[in-house]
Amino acid sequence: MDTQHRADASAVAAAFGMSGLNARSLRQQLLTWLVAPLAVLLVAGTLFSYWVALRSATITYDRALLDPALALAEHVDSENGSTVLDLPKVAQDVLRIDSYDRIYFSVSRLNGELLAGQPEMPAPPPVVPVGHRTFYYGTVNAERVRIAALYVPQPNGPVVIQVAETMVKRNRLTREILIGETVPDLMIATMAMVLVWLGILRSLAPLERLRTEIAQRSARDLRPLDGSYAPSEVRPLVGTLNELLGDLRDALDAQQRFTANAAHQLRTPLAGLQTQVELALRQPASESMLRSLHQLRSATVRAAHLANQLLALSRAEPGGRRPDALRTIDLRSIAQDAASIWVPRALPKDLDLGFELATAPTVGDARLLRDLLDNLIENAIRYTPAGGSITVRTAVEDDAAVLSVVDDGPGIALDQREQVFQRFYRVPGATGDGSGLGLAIVQEIVNAHQARITIEDGPDGRGTLIRVYFAKAPPGQPPAA
Ligand SMILES: Nc1ncnc2c1ncn2[C@@H]1O[C@H](COP(=O)(O)OP(=O)(O)OP(=O)(O)O)[C@@H](O)[C@H]1O
Ligand SMILES: [Mg+2]
């Protein structure tokens, strides 16, 4: 029944185009819309602040690199038409001291003629720049360097002082800026993601609760959903679902009323028919006439039984139940009432129908409980071969009021134990006339009482043992008479 229900649900989903393939999860969508822009923002922000920081660091280091060039410029002298660097070797070495980088310098003419310093210096730009100074990157001794070039005017043409320094300081600063910028940003982004994820989980919790509430329901439970805890965005959905459930409930109620009325209407003419057949059977008649009348009688009895079963089924369905009929009731008294009807019916088949009754109070609808017991006893009598024995028991076990019927008949095969509860289902080859509704009625009544039913082998692995577990009535309330 459950599988059927689920199959129906997926068919409905497919009919509405809600296939799982194109319907991405809300969680996934929210994350995609948050993570992707956040990642782009993070990268763009880091790049931008890196660029700004690098620029100002370069300007600062460049300014520092110019200092030795200016100091050297003080000592460039022109004597007798030739330009020289008038600085002792020791002082030159002092200018080249740095704790991180190697520093090189050169003094040369614009045409590249070296006057002093490092011969491997790259050639300076041959045109004197505005402000007489410029900075650029180059290579010295196969090492990348930053170079400051200072143009100093001299009587016999300008000279260029170049000071170059390796990139150790600058690279280290770049690294530090990069880490300093990225790590806090990454931490903030991660925190934001975690918070968003938690937020999503929290906001989706009411939907999850709604899903559980719907999933736990049986196919026939059409009570309105409780949407009070749902966020305002979801409440209209719950409202619409409840309207749909209401419409379904009305439709099922109408169907249930129709079945009940039809069965009820059938009963009167069938009873009349039965009386007439009984009367006719008492009249003198030919052999063949009698045979026909006997067949007519058993067909009428079958039809009347079917009408009764349909009526009992519609009484047990959700639309036919009467909540005001629920009382604290002792299963023992239900069984006692049934005994007087069923013991005489078991006699012709030479069945030993016994009752072992202990008090078993529960809350239930006496009429439905009686329908349930009648169907179980009727089955036992119908399917147990002559000479067999049947026992009806009521008792309290742990927290349950238990009603059981056990027989030593043919039993119900393991693979049939779910199907026998389906409407109009009869085990293939089952003896006797039956409409296949008895256990469906029992199942509805079990559902109506939120009880539980089990089918097992009887003692010694023979026969059928059916047990129904009802909630035990709370103590203190006297069972209704
Ligand atoms: N005590 C039992 N022993 C053996 N088989 C049983 C027993 N009770 C039920 N069954 C099997 O389960 C099937 C379904 O039972 P159910 O009471 O629903 O229908 P039915 O007895 O055939 O018809 P109805 O009860 O409507 O007259 C029966 O056809 C029968 O084969
Ligand atoms: Mg039956």
PDB file of N, CA, C and O and ligand atoms in Angstrom, residues 305 309 374-380 382-383 425-426 433-442, ligand 2:
ATOM      1  N   HIS A 305     -23.674 -10.383   1.993  1.00  0.00           N
ATOM      2  CA  HIS A 305     -22.411 -10.321   2.737  1.00  0.00           C
ATOM      3  C   HIS A 305     -21.522  -9.206   2.179  1.00  0.00           C
ATOM      4  O   HIS A 305     -20.940  -8.421   2.936  1.00  0.00           O
ATOM      5  N   GLN A 309     -20.066  -6.003   4.053  1.00  0.00           N
ATOM      6  CA  GLN A 309     -18.637  -5.714   4.126  1.00  0.00           C
ATOM      7  C   GLN A 309     -18.352  -4.292   3.617  1.00  0.00           C
ATOM      8  O   GLN A 309     -17.547  -3.581   4.197  1.00  0.00           O
ATOM      9  N   ASP A 374     -15.119  -9.454  14.525  1.00  0.00           N
ATOM     10  CA  ASP A 374     -15.998 -10.312  13.711  1.00  0.00           C
ATOM     11  C   ASP A 374     -15.259 -10.817  12.478  1.00  0.00           C
ATOM     12  O   ASP A 374     -15.351 -11.995  12.132  1.00  0.00           O
ATOM     13  N   ASN A 375     -14.531  -9.929  11.803  1.00  0.00           N
ATOM     14  CA  ASN A 375     -13.845 -10.344  10.579  1.00  0.00           C
ATOM     15  C   ASN A 375     -12.742 -11.359  10.871  1.00  0.00           C
ATOM     16  O   ASN A 375     -12.549 -12.298  10.099  1.00  0.00           O
ATOM     17  N   LEU A 376     -12.022 -11.146  11.986  1.00  0.00           N
ATOM     18  CA  LEU A 376     -10.947 -12.098  12.315  1.00  0.00           C
ATOM     19  C   LEU A 376     -11.532 -13.467  12.654  1.00  0.00           C
ATOM     20  O   LEU A 376     -11.019 -14.508  12.206  1.00  0.00           O
ATOM     21  N   ILE A 377     -12.633 -13.482  13.449  1.00  0.00           N
ATOM     22  CA  ILE A 377     -13.227 -14.786  13.825  1.00  0.00           C
ATOM     23  C   ILE A 377     -13.849 -15.440  12.596  1.00  0.00           C
ATOM     24  O   ILE A 377     -13.715 -16.651  12.376  1.00  0.00           O
ATOM     25  N   GLU A 378     -14.500 -14.613  11.781  1.00  0.00           N
ATOM     26  CA  GLU A 378     -15.147 -15.174  10.586  1.00  0.00           C
ATOM     27  C   GLU A 378     -14.112 -15.845   9.680  1.00  0.00           C
ATOM     28  O   GLU A 378     -14.328 -16.949   9.174  1.00  0.00           O
ATOM     29  N   ASN A 379     -12.985 -15.193   9.506  1.00  0.00           N
ATOM     30  CA  ASN A 379     -11.905 -15.792   8.698  1.00  0.00           C
ATOM     31  C   ASN A 379     -11.459 -17.115   9.305  1.00  0.00           C
ATOM     32  O   ASN A 379     -11.307 -18.116   8.603  1.00  0.00           O
ATOM     33  N   ALA A 380     -11.226 -17.098  10.617  1.00  0.00           N
ATOM     34  CA  ALA A 380     -10.734 -18.318  11.276  1.00  0.00           C
ATOM     35  C   ALA A 380     -11.736 -19.459  11.072  1.00  0.00           C
ATOM     36  O   ALA A 380     -11.347 -20.586  10.748  1.00  0.00           O
ATOM     37  N   ARG A 382     -14.000 -19.687   8.695  1.00  0.00           N
ATOM     38  CA  ARG A 382     -14.143 -20.039   7.284  1.00  0.00           C
ATOM     39  C   ARG A 382     -12.975 -20.877   6.781  1.00  0.00           C
ATOM     40  O   ARG A 382     -13.148 -21.812   6.017  1.00  0.00           O
ATOM     41  N   TYR A 383     -11.738 -20.507   7.203  1.00  0.00           N
ATOM     42  CA  TYR A 383     -10.567 -21.146   6.583  1.00  0.00           C
ATOM     43  C   TYR A 383     -10.022 -22.332   7.374  1.00  0.00           C
ATOM     44  O   TYR A 383      -9.189 -23.077   6.879  1.00  0.00           O
ATOM     45  N   TYR A 425      -8.631  -8.550  -2.248  1.00  0.00           N
ATOM     46  CA  TYR A 425      -7.583  -9.557  -2.489  1.00  0.00           C
ATOM     47  C   TYR A 425      -7.906 -10.834  -1.735  1.00  0.00           C
ATOM     48  O   TYR A 425      -8.182 -10.809  -0.535  1.00  0.00           O
ATOM     49  N   ARG A 426      -7.887 -11.943  -2.422  1.00  0.00           N
ATOM     50  CA  ARG A 426      -8.030 -13.251  -1.777  1.00  0.00           C
ATOM     51  C   ARG A 426      -6.819 -14.087  -2.179  1.00  0.00           C
ATOM     52  O   ARG A 426      -6.374 -14.033  -3.311  1.00  0.00           O
ATOM     53  N   ASP A 433     -16.667 -18.747  -0.007  1.00  0.00           N
ATOM     54  CA  ASP A 433     -16.996 -17.485  -0.673  1.00  0.00           C
ATOM     55  C   ASP A 433     -16.485 -16.361   0.193  1.00  0.00           C
ATOM     56  O   ASP A 433     -16.683 -16.357   1.393  1.00  0.00           O
ATOM     57  N   GLY A 434     -15.875 -15.417  -0.414  1.00  0.00           N
ATOM     58  CA  GLY A 434     -15.454 -14.242   0.348  1.00  0.00           C
ATOM     59  C   GLY A 434     -15.276 -13.120  -0.636  1.00  0.00           C
ATOM     60  O   GLY A 434     -15.029 -13.359  -1.829  1.00  0.00           O
ATOM     61  N   SER A 435     -15.400 -11.911  -0.148  1.00  0.00           N
ATOM     62  CA  SER A 435     -15.259 -10.788  -1.064  1.00  0.00           C
ATOM     63  C   SER A 435     -13.843 -10.233  -1.040  1.00  0.00           C
ATOM     64  O   SER A 435     -13.496  -9.372  -1.828  1.00  0.00           O
ATOM     65  N   GLY A 436     -13.018 -10.688  -0.097  1.00  0.00           N
ATOM     66  CA  GLY A 436     -11.646 -10.166  -0.011  1.00  0.00           C
ATOM     67  C   GLY A 436     -11.585  -8.816   0.678  1.00  0.00           C
ATOM     68  O   GLY A 436     -10.614  -8.088   0.537  1.00  0.00           O
ATOM     69  N   LEU A 437     -12.634  -8.487   1.432  1.00  0.00           N
ATOM     70  CA  LEU A 437     -12.653  -7.171   2.084  1.00  0.00           C
ATOM     71  C   LEU A 437     -12.382  -7.232   3.579  1.00  0.00           C
ATOM     72  O   LEU A 437     -12.074  -6.217   4.196  1.00  0.00           O
ATOM     73  N   GLY A 438     -12.499  -8.436   4.157  1.00  0.00           N
ATOM     74  CA  GLY A 438     -12.418  -8.558   5.620  1.00  0.00           C
ATOM     75  C   GLY A 438     -11.163  -7.931   6.215  1.00  0.00           C
ATOM     76  O   GLY A 438     -11.259  -7.079   7.107  1.00  0.00           O
ATOM     77  N   LEU A 439      -9.984  -8.328   5.722  1.00  0.00           N
ATOM     78  CA  LEU A 439      -8.752  -7.808   6.332  1.00  0.00           C
ATOM     79  C   LEU A 439      -8.497  -6.353   5.951  1.00  0.00           C
ATOM     80  O   LEU A 439      -7.811  -5.634   6.690  1.00  0.00           O
ATOM     81  N   ALA A 440      -9.066  -5.904   4.800  1.00  0.00           N
ATOM     82  CA  ALA A 440      -8.969  -4.477   4.459  1.00  0.00           C
ATOM     83  C   ALA A 440      -9.741  -3.657   5.496  1.00  0.00           C
ATOM     84  O   ALA A 440      -9.288  -2.586   5.932  1.00  0.00           O
ATOM     85  N   ILE A 441     -10.911  -4.175   5.898  1.00  0.00           N
ATOM     86  CA  ILE A 441     -11.701  -3.503   6.947  1.00  0.00           C
ATOM     87  C   ILE A 441     -10.896  -3.484   8.245  1.00  0.00           C
ATOM     88  O   ILE A 441     -10.766  -2.453   8.911  1.00  0.00           O
ATOM     89  N   VAL A 442     -10.310  -4.652   8.575  1.00  0.00           N
ATOM     90  CA  VAL A 442      -9.504  -4.756   9.798  1.00  0.00           C
ATOM     91  C   VAL A 442      -8.378  -3.715   9.773  1.00  0.00           C
ATOM     92  O   VAL A 442      -8.149  -2.996  10.749  1.00  0.00           O
TER      93      VAL A 442
HETATM   94 MG    MG B   2     -12.633 -12.532   5.614  1.00  0.00          MG
END
